[in-house]
């Protein structure tokens, strides 16, 4: 095959050989541009965009955490209903289910949530704190679904 190409190229006139050489160089430039440079540039642009979105989400979560930490401890009213019932009812109203709700003595409940979005979780916890239910311990880990966490926490009534 290469012998055939070199024989063909040798049979061309000097002018045709120059034109074929220029065409080959231009073709190589186009292939390098479309096959290497543009995909790399596109990947970099997408990476910068994804990083910006991640930074925005991180800042929003940090602001939520700071606002939750700024809430006064024990300032809420004591819950009127048993704490387990109040937590379960509030979770149902929030549109998610508790995987486990286990009372741990008077005024304390251990909960687990399989998958919940962080924004919904912190909104729910803030509403519970306004009802007099405080977070005693809290552990969150990424869950199987994108952007969701699994949570284990112990909640207690204010003043307990």
Coordinates of N, CA and C in Angstrom, one line a residue:
X1 N 0.8 -1.2 0.0 CA 0.0 0.0 0.0 C 0.9 1.3 0.0
X2 N 1.9 1.3 0.9 CA 2.8 2.4 0.9 C 3.6 2.5 -0.4
X3 N 4.0 1.4 -0.9 CA 4.7 1.4 -2.2 C 3.9 2.0 -3.3
X4 N 2.6 1.6 -3.3 CA 1.7 2.2 -4.3 C 1.5 3.7 -4.2
X5 N 1.4 4.1 -2.9 CA 1.2 5.6 -2.6 C 2.5 6.3 -3.1
X6 N 3.7 5.8 -2.7 CA 4.9 6.5 -3.1 C 5.1 6.5 -4.6
X7 N 4.7 5.4 -5.3 CA 4.8 5.4 -6.7 C 3.8 6.4 -7.4
X8 N 2.6 6.5 -6.8 CA 1.6 7.5 -7.3 C 2.2 8.9 -7.1
X9 N 2.7 9.1 -5.8 CA 3.2 10.5 -5.5 C 4.4 10.8 -6.4
X10 N 5.3 9.8 -6.7 CA 6.4 10.0 -7.6 C 6.0 10.4 -9.0
X11 N 4.9 9.9 -9.5 CA 4.4 10.1 -10.8 C 3.8 11.5 -11.0
X12 N 3.5 12.2 -9.9 CA 2.9 13.5 -10.0 C 4.0 14.5 -10.4
X13 N 3.5 15.6 -11.0 CA 4.4 16.7 -11.4 C 4.8 17.4 -10.1
X14 N 5.9 18.3 -10.2 CA 6.4 19.0 -9.0 C 5.2 19.9 -8.4
X15 N 4.5 20.5 -9.3 CA 3.4 21.4 -8.8 C 2.4 20.6 -8.1
X16 N 2.0 19.4 -8.6 CA 1.0 18.6 -8.0 C 1.5 18.0 -6.6
X17 N 2.8 17.7 -6.6 CA 3.3 17.2 -5.3 C 3.3 18.3 -4.2
X18 N 3.5 19.5 -4.6 CA 3.4 20.6 -3.6 C 2.0 20.8 -3.2
X19 N 1.1 20.8 -4.1 CA -0.4 20.9 -3.7 C -0.8 19.8 -2.8
X20 N -0.4 18.5 -3.1 CA -0.8 17.4 -2.3 C -0.2 17.5 -0.9
X21 N 1.1 18.0 -0.8 CA 1.7 18.2 0.5 C 1.0 19.3 1.3
X22 N 0.6 20.4 0.6 CA -0.2 21.4 1.3 C -1.5 20.9 1.8
X23 N -2.2 20.1 1.0 CA -3.4 19.5 1.4 C -3.3 18.6 2.6
X24 N -2.2 17.8 2.6 CA -1.9 16.8 3.7 C -1.7 17.6 5.0
X25 N -0.9 18.7 4.9 CA -0.6 19.5 6.1 C -1.9 20.2 6.6
X26 N -2.7 20.7 5.7 CA -4.0 21.3 6.2 C -4.9 20.3 6.8
X27 N -5.0 19.1 6.2 CA -5.8 18.0 6.7 C -5.3 17.6 8.1
X28 N -4.0 17.5 8.3 CA -3.4 17.2 9.6 C -3.8 18.3 10.7
X29 N -3.8 19.5 10.3 CA -4.1 20.6 11.2 C -5.6 20.5 11.6
X30 N -6.5 20.3 10.6 CA -7.9 20.2 10.9 C -8.2 19.0 11.8
X31 N -7.5 17.8 11.5 CA -7.7 16.7 12.4 C -7.3 16.9 13.8
X32 N -6.1 17.6 14.0 CA -5.6 17.9 15.3 C -6.6 18.9 16.0
X33 N -7.1 19.9 15.3 CA -8.0 20.9 15.9 C -9.3 20.2 16.3
X34 N -9.9 19.5 15.4 CA -11.3 18.9 15.7 C -11.2 17.7 16.6
X35 N -10.1 16.9 16.5 CA -10.0 15.7 17.2 C -9.3 15.8 18.6
X36 N -8.5 16.9 18.8 CA -7.8 17.0 20.1 C -8.2 18.3 20.8
X37 N -7.9 19.4 20.1 CA -8.0 20.7 20.8 C -9.5 21.1 21.2
X38 N -10.4 20.9 20.3 CA -11.8 21.2 20.7 C -12.4 20.4 21.8
X39 N -12.2 19.0 21.8 CA -12.7 18.2 22.9 C -12.0 18.6 24.2
X40 N -10.8 18.9 24.2 CA -10.1 19.3 25.5 C -10.7 20.6 25.9
X41 N -10.8 21.6 25.0 CA -11.4 22.9 25.4 C -12.8 22.7 26.0
X42 N -13.6 21.9 25.3 CA -15.0 21.6 25.8 C -15.0 21.0 27.2
X43 N -14.1 20.1 27.4 CA -14.0 19.4 28.7 C -13.6 20.4 29.8
X44 N -12.7 21.3 29.5 CA -12.3 22.3 30.5 C -13.4 23.2 30.8
X45 N -14.2 23.7 29.8 CA -15.3 24.5 30.0 C -16.3 23.9 30.9
X46 N -16.6 22.6 30.6 CA -17.6 21.8 31.4 C -17.1 21.7 32.8
X47 N -15.8 21.4 33.0 CA -15.3 21.2 34.3 C -15.4 22.5 35.2
X48 N -15.1 23.6 34.5 CA -15.2 24.9 35.3 C -16.6 25.2 35.6
X49 N -17.5 24.9 34.8 CA -19.0 25.1 35.0 C -19.4 24.2 36.2
X50 N -19.0 22.9 36.2 CA -19.4 22.0 37.3 C -18.8 22.4 38.6
X51 N -17.6 22.9 38.5 CA -16.9 23.3 39.8 C -17.7 24.6 40.3
X52 N -18.1 25.5 39.5 CA -18.8 26.7 39.9 C -20.1 26.2 40.6
X53 N -20.8 25.3 40.0 CA -22.1 24.8 40.6 C -21.8 24.1 41.9
X54 N -20.8 23.3 42.0 CA -20.4 22.7 43.3 C -20.1 23.7 44.4
X55 N -19.4 24.7 44.0 CA -19.0 25.8 45.0 C -20.3 26.5 45.4
X56 N -21.3 26.8 44.5 CA -22.5 27.4 44.9 C -23.3 26.5 45.9
X57 N -23.4 25.2 45.6 CA -24.0 24.3 46.5 C -23.3 24.2 47.8
X58 N -22.0 24.2 47.8 CA -21.3 24.2 49.1 C -21.5 25.4 49.9
X59 N -21.5 26.6 49.3 CA -21.8 27.8 50.0 C -23.2 27.8 50.6
X60 N -24.2 27.3 49.8 CA -25.6 27.3 50.3 C -25.7 26.4 51.5
X61 N -25.0 25.2 51.5 CA -25.1 24.3 52.6 C -24.4 24.9 53.8
X62 N -23.3 25.6 53.6 CA -22.6 26.2 54.7 C -23.4 27.4 55.3
X63 N -24.1 28.1 54.5 CA -25.0 29.2 55.0 C -26.1 28.6 55.8
X64 N -26.7 27.4 55.4 CA -27.8 26.8 56.1 C -27.2 26.3 57.4
X65 N -26.0 25.7 57.4 CA -25.5 25.2 58.7 C -25.2 26.3 59.6
X66 N -24.7 27.4 59.1 CA -24.4 28.6 60.0 C -25.7 29.2 60.6
X67 N -26.8 29.2 59.7 CA -28.0 29.7 60.3 C -28.6 28.8 61.3
X68 N -28.4 27.5 61.1 CA -28.9 26.5 62.1 C -28.1 26.6 63.4
X69 N -26.8 26.8 63.3 CA -26.0 26.9 64.5 C -26.3 28.2 65.2
X70 N -26.8 29.2 64.5 CA -27.1 30.5 65.1 C -28.4 30.5 65.9
X71 N -29.2 29.5 65.6 CA -30.5 29.4 66.4 C -30.2 29.2 67.9
X72 N -30.9 29.9 68.7 CA -30.6 29.8 70.2 C -31.0 28.4 70.6
X73 N -30.1 27.8 71.4 CA -30.4 26.5 72.0 C -31.4 26.6 73.1
X74 N -32.4 25.7 73.1 CA -33.3 25.7 74.2 C -34.4 26.8 74.2
X75 N -34.3 27.6 73.1 CA -35.3 28.7 73.1 C -36.7 28.3 72.7
X76 N -36.8 27.2 72.0 CA -38.1 26.8 71.6 C -39.0 26.3 72.7
X77 N -40.2 26.3 72.5 CA -41.2 25.8 73.5 C -41.0 24.3 73.6
X78 N -41.4 23.8 74.8 CA -41.4 22.4 75.0 C -42.5 21.7 74.1
X79 N -42.2 20.6 73.5 CA -43.2 20.0 72.6 C -44.4 19.5 73.5
X80 N -45.6 19.7 73.0 CA -46.8 19.3 73.7 C -47.0 17.8 73.6
X81 N -46.8 17.2 72.4 CA -47.0 15.8 72.2 C -45.7 15.0 72.5
X82 N -45.8 13.7 72.6 CA -44.6 12.9 72.7 C -43.7 13.1 71.6
X83 N -42.4 13.2 71.9 CA -41.4 13.6 70.8 C -41.4 12.7 69.6
X84 N -41.5 11.4 69.8 CA -41.5 10.4 68.7 C -42.7 10.7 67.8
X85 N -43.8 10.9 68.4 CA -45.0 11.2 67.6 C -44.9 12.5 66.8
X86 N -44.3 13.5 67.5 CA -44.1 14.8 66.8 C -43.1 14.7 65.6
X87 N -42.0 14.0 65.8 CA -41.0 13.8 64.8 C -41.6 13.0 63.6
X88 N -42.3 11.9 63.9 CA -42.9 11.1 62.8 C -43.9 11.9 62.0
X89 N -44.8 12.6 62.7 CA -45.8 13.4 62.1 C -45.2 14.5 61.2
X90 N -44.2 15.2 61.7 CA -43.5 16.2 61.0 C -42.8 15.7 59.8
X91 N -42.2 14.5 59.9 CA -41.6 13.9 58.7 C -42.6 13.5 57.6
X92 N -43.7 13.0 58.0 CA -44.8 12.7 57.1 C -45.3 14.0 56.4
X93 N -45.4 15.1 57.1 CA -45.8 16.3 56.5 C -44.8 16.9 55.6
X94 N -43.5 16.5 55.9 CA -42.4 17.0 55.0 C -42.3 16.2 53.7
X95 N -43.0 15.1 53.7 CA -43.0 14.3 52.4 C -41.9 13.2 52.4
X96 N -41.4 12.8 53.5 CA -40.4 11.7 53.5 C -40.7 10.8 54.7
X97 N -40.1 9.6 54.6 CA -40.4 8.6 55.6 C -39.2 8.3 56.5
X98 N -39.4 8.1 57.7 CA -38.3 7.7 58.6 C -38.1 6.2 58.5
X99 N -36.8 5.8 58.3 CA -36.5 4.4 58.3 C -36.6 3.8 59.7
X100 N -36.2 4.5 60.7 CA -36.3 4.0 62.1 C -36.6 5.2 63.0
X101 N -37.6 4.9 63.9 CA -37.9 5.9 65.0 C -37.9 5.1 66.3
X102 N -37.0 5.3 67.1 CA -36.9 4.5 68.4 C -36.7 5.5 69.6
X103 N -37.7 5.4 70.5 CA -37.6 6.2 71.7 C -36.5 5.7 72.6
X104 N -35.7 6.7 73.1 CA -34.6 6.4 74.0 C -34.9 7.1 75.4
X105 N -35.8 6.7 76.1 CA -36.2 7.3 77.3 C -37.1 8.5 77.1
X106 N -37.3 9.2 78.2 CA -38.2 10.3 78.2 C -37.6 11.5 77.4
X107 N -38.3 11.9 76.4 CA -38.0 13.1 75.6 C -36.9 13.0 74.6
X108 N -36.5 11.7 74.3 CA -35.4 11.5 73.3 C -35.9 10.5 72.3
X109 N -35.5 10.6 71.0 CA -35.8 9.7 70.0 C -34.6 9.5 69.0
X110 N -34.4 8.3 68.7 CA -33.3 8.0 67.7 C -34.0 7.8 66.3
X111 N -33.5 8.5 65.3 CA -34.1 8.3 64.0 C -33.1 8.0 63.0
X112 N -33.5 7.4 61.9 CA -32.7 7.1 60.7 C -33.5 7.4 59.4
X113 N -32.9 8.1 58.5 CA -33.5 8.4 57.2 C -32.6 7.8 56.1
X114 N -33.2 7.0 55.2 CA -32.4 6.3 54.2 C -31.9 7.2 53.2
X115 N -32.7 8.2 52.7 CA -32.3 9.1 51.6 C -33.1 10.3 51.7
X116 N -32.4 11.5 51.7 CA -33.1 12.8 51.8 C -32.1 13.8 51.2
X117 N -32.7 14.8 50.6 CA -31.9 15.9 50.0 C -31.5 16.8 51.2
X118 N -30.2 17.3 51.2 CA -29.8 18.1 52.4 C -30.6 19.4 52.6
X119 N -31.1 20.0 51.6 CA -32.0 21.2 51.8 C -33.2 20.9 52.5
X120 N -33.9 19.8 52.1 CA -35.1 19.3 52.8 C -34.8 18.9 54.2
X121 N -33.7 18.3 54.5 CA -33.3 17.8 55.8 C -33.1 19.0 56.7
X122 N -32.4 20.0 56.3 CA -32.1 21.1 57.2 C -33.3 22.0 57.4
X123 N -34.2 22.1 56.4 CA -35.4 22.8 56.6 C -36.3 22.1 57.6
X124 N -36.4 20.8 57.5 CA -37.2 20.0 58.5 C -36.6 20.1 59.9
X125 N -35.3 20.0 60.0 CA -34.7 20.2 61.4 C -34.9 21.5 61.9
X126 N -34.9 22.6 61.1 CA -35.1 23.9 61.6 C -36.6 24.1 62.1
X127 N -37.5 23.4 61.3 CA -38.9 23.5 61.8 C -39.1 22.7 63.1
X128 N -38.4 21.6 63.2 CA -38.5 20.9 64.5 C -37.9 21.7 65.7
X129 N -36.8 22.4 65.4 CA -36.3 23.2 66.5 C -37.2 24.4 66.9
X130 N -38.0 24.9 65.9 CA -38.9 25.9 66.3 C -40.1 25.3 67.1
X131 N -40.3 24.0 67.0 CA -41.3 23.3 67.8 C -40.8 22.8 69.1
X132 N -39.5 23.1 69.4 CA -38.9 22.6 70.7 C -38.2 21.3 70.7
X133 N -37.9 20.8 69.5 CA -37.1 19.6 69.4 C -35.7 19.9 68.9
X134 N -34.7 19.5 69.7 CA -33.3 19.9 69.4 C -32.6 18.7 68.9
X135 N -31.5 18.9 68.1 CA -30.7 17.8 67.6 C -29.6 17.6 68.7
X136 N -29.5 16.4 69.2 CA -28.4 16.1 70.1 C -27.2 15.5 69.4
X137 N -27.4 14.5 68.6 CA -26.3 13.9 67.8 C -26.8 13.8 66.3
X138 N -25.9 13.9 65.4 CA -26.2 14.0 64.0 C -25.1 13.3 63.2
X139 N -25.5 12.5 62.3 CA -24.5 11.8 61.4 C -25.1 11.7 60.0
X140 N -24.5 12.2 59.0 CA -25.0 12.1 57.6 C -23.9 11.6 56.7
X141 N -24.3 10.7 55.7 CA -23.4 10.2 54.8 C -24.0 10.2 53.4
X142 N -23.3 10.2 52.3 CA -23.9 10.2 51.0 C -24.7 8.9 50.8
X143 N -25.8 9.0 50.2 CA -26.6 7.8 49.9 C -26.5 7.4 48.5
X144 N -27.2 6.4 48.1 CA -27.1 5.9 46.7 C -27.6 6.9 45.7
X145 N -28.6 7.7 45.9 CA -29.1 8.6 44.9 C -28.3 9.9 44.9
X146 N -28.2 10.5 43.7 CA -27.3 11.6 43.6 C -27.8 12.8 44.4
X147 N -26.9 13.5 45.1 CA -27.3 14.7 45.8 C -28.1 14.4 47.1
X148 N -28.2 13.1 47.5 CA -29.0 12.8 48.7 C -28.0 12.3 49.8
X149 N -28.5 12.3 51.0 CA -27.7 11.8 52.2 C -28.6 10.8 53.0
X150 N -27.9 9.9 53.7 CA -28.6 9.1 54.7 C -28.2 9.7 56.0
X151 N -29.2 9.7 56.9 CA -29.0 10.4 58.2 C -29.4 9.5 59.4
X152 N -28.6 9.6 60.4 CA -28.9 9.0 61.7 C -28.7 10.2 62.7
X153 N -29.7 10.3 63.6 CA -29.7 11.4 64.6 C -30.4 11.0 65.8
X154 N -30.1 11.7 66.9 CA -30.8 11.6 68.2 C -31.4 13.0 68.4
X155 N -32.7 13.0 68.6 CA -33.4 14.3 68.8 C -33.9 14.3 70.2
X156 N -34.0 15.5 70.9 CA -34.5 15.5 72.2 C -35.3 16.8 72.4
X157 N -36.2 16.7 73.3 CA -37.1 17.9 73.6 C -36.2 19.0 74.3
X158 N -36.6 20.2 74.0 CA -35.9 21.4 74.6 C -36.0 21.2 76.1
X159 N -34.8 21.5 76.8 CA -34.8 21.4 78.2 C -34.6 20.0 78.8
X160 N -34.4 19.0 77.9 CA -34.3 17.6 78.4 C -32.8 17.3 78.6

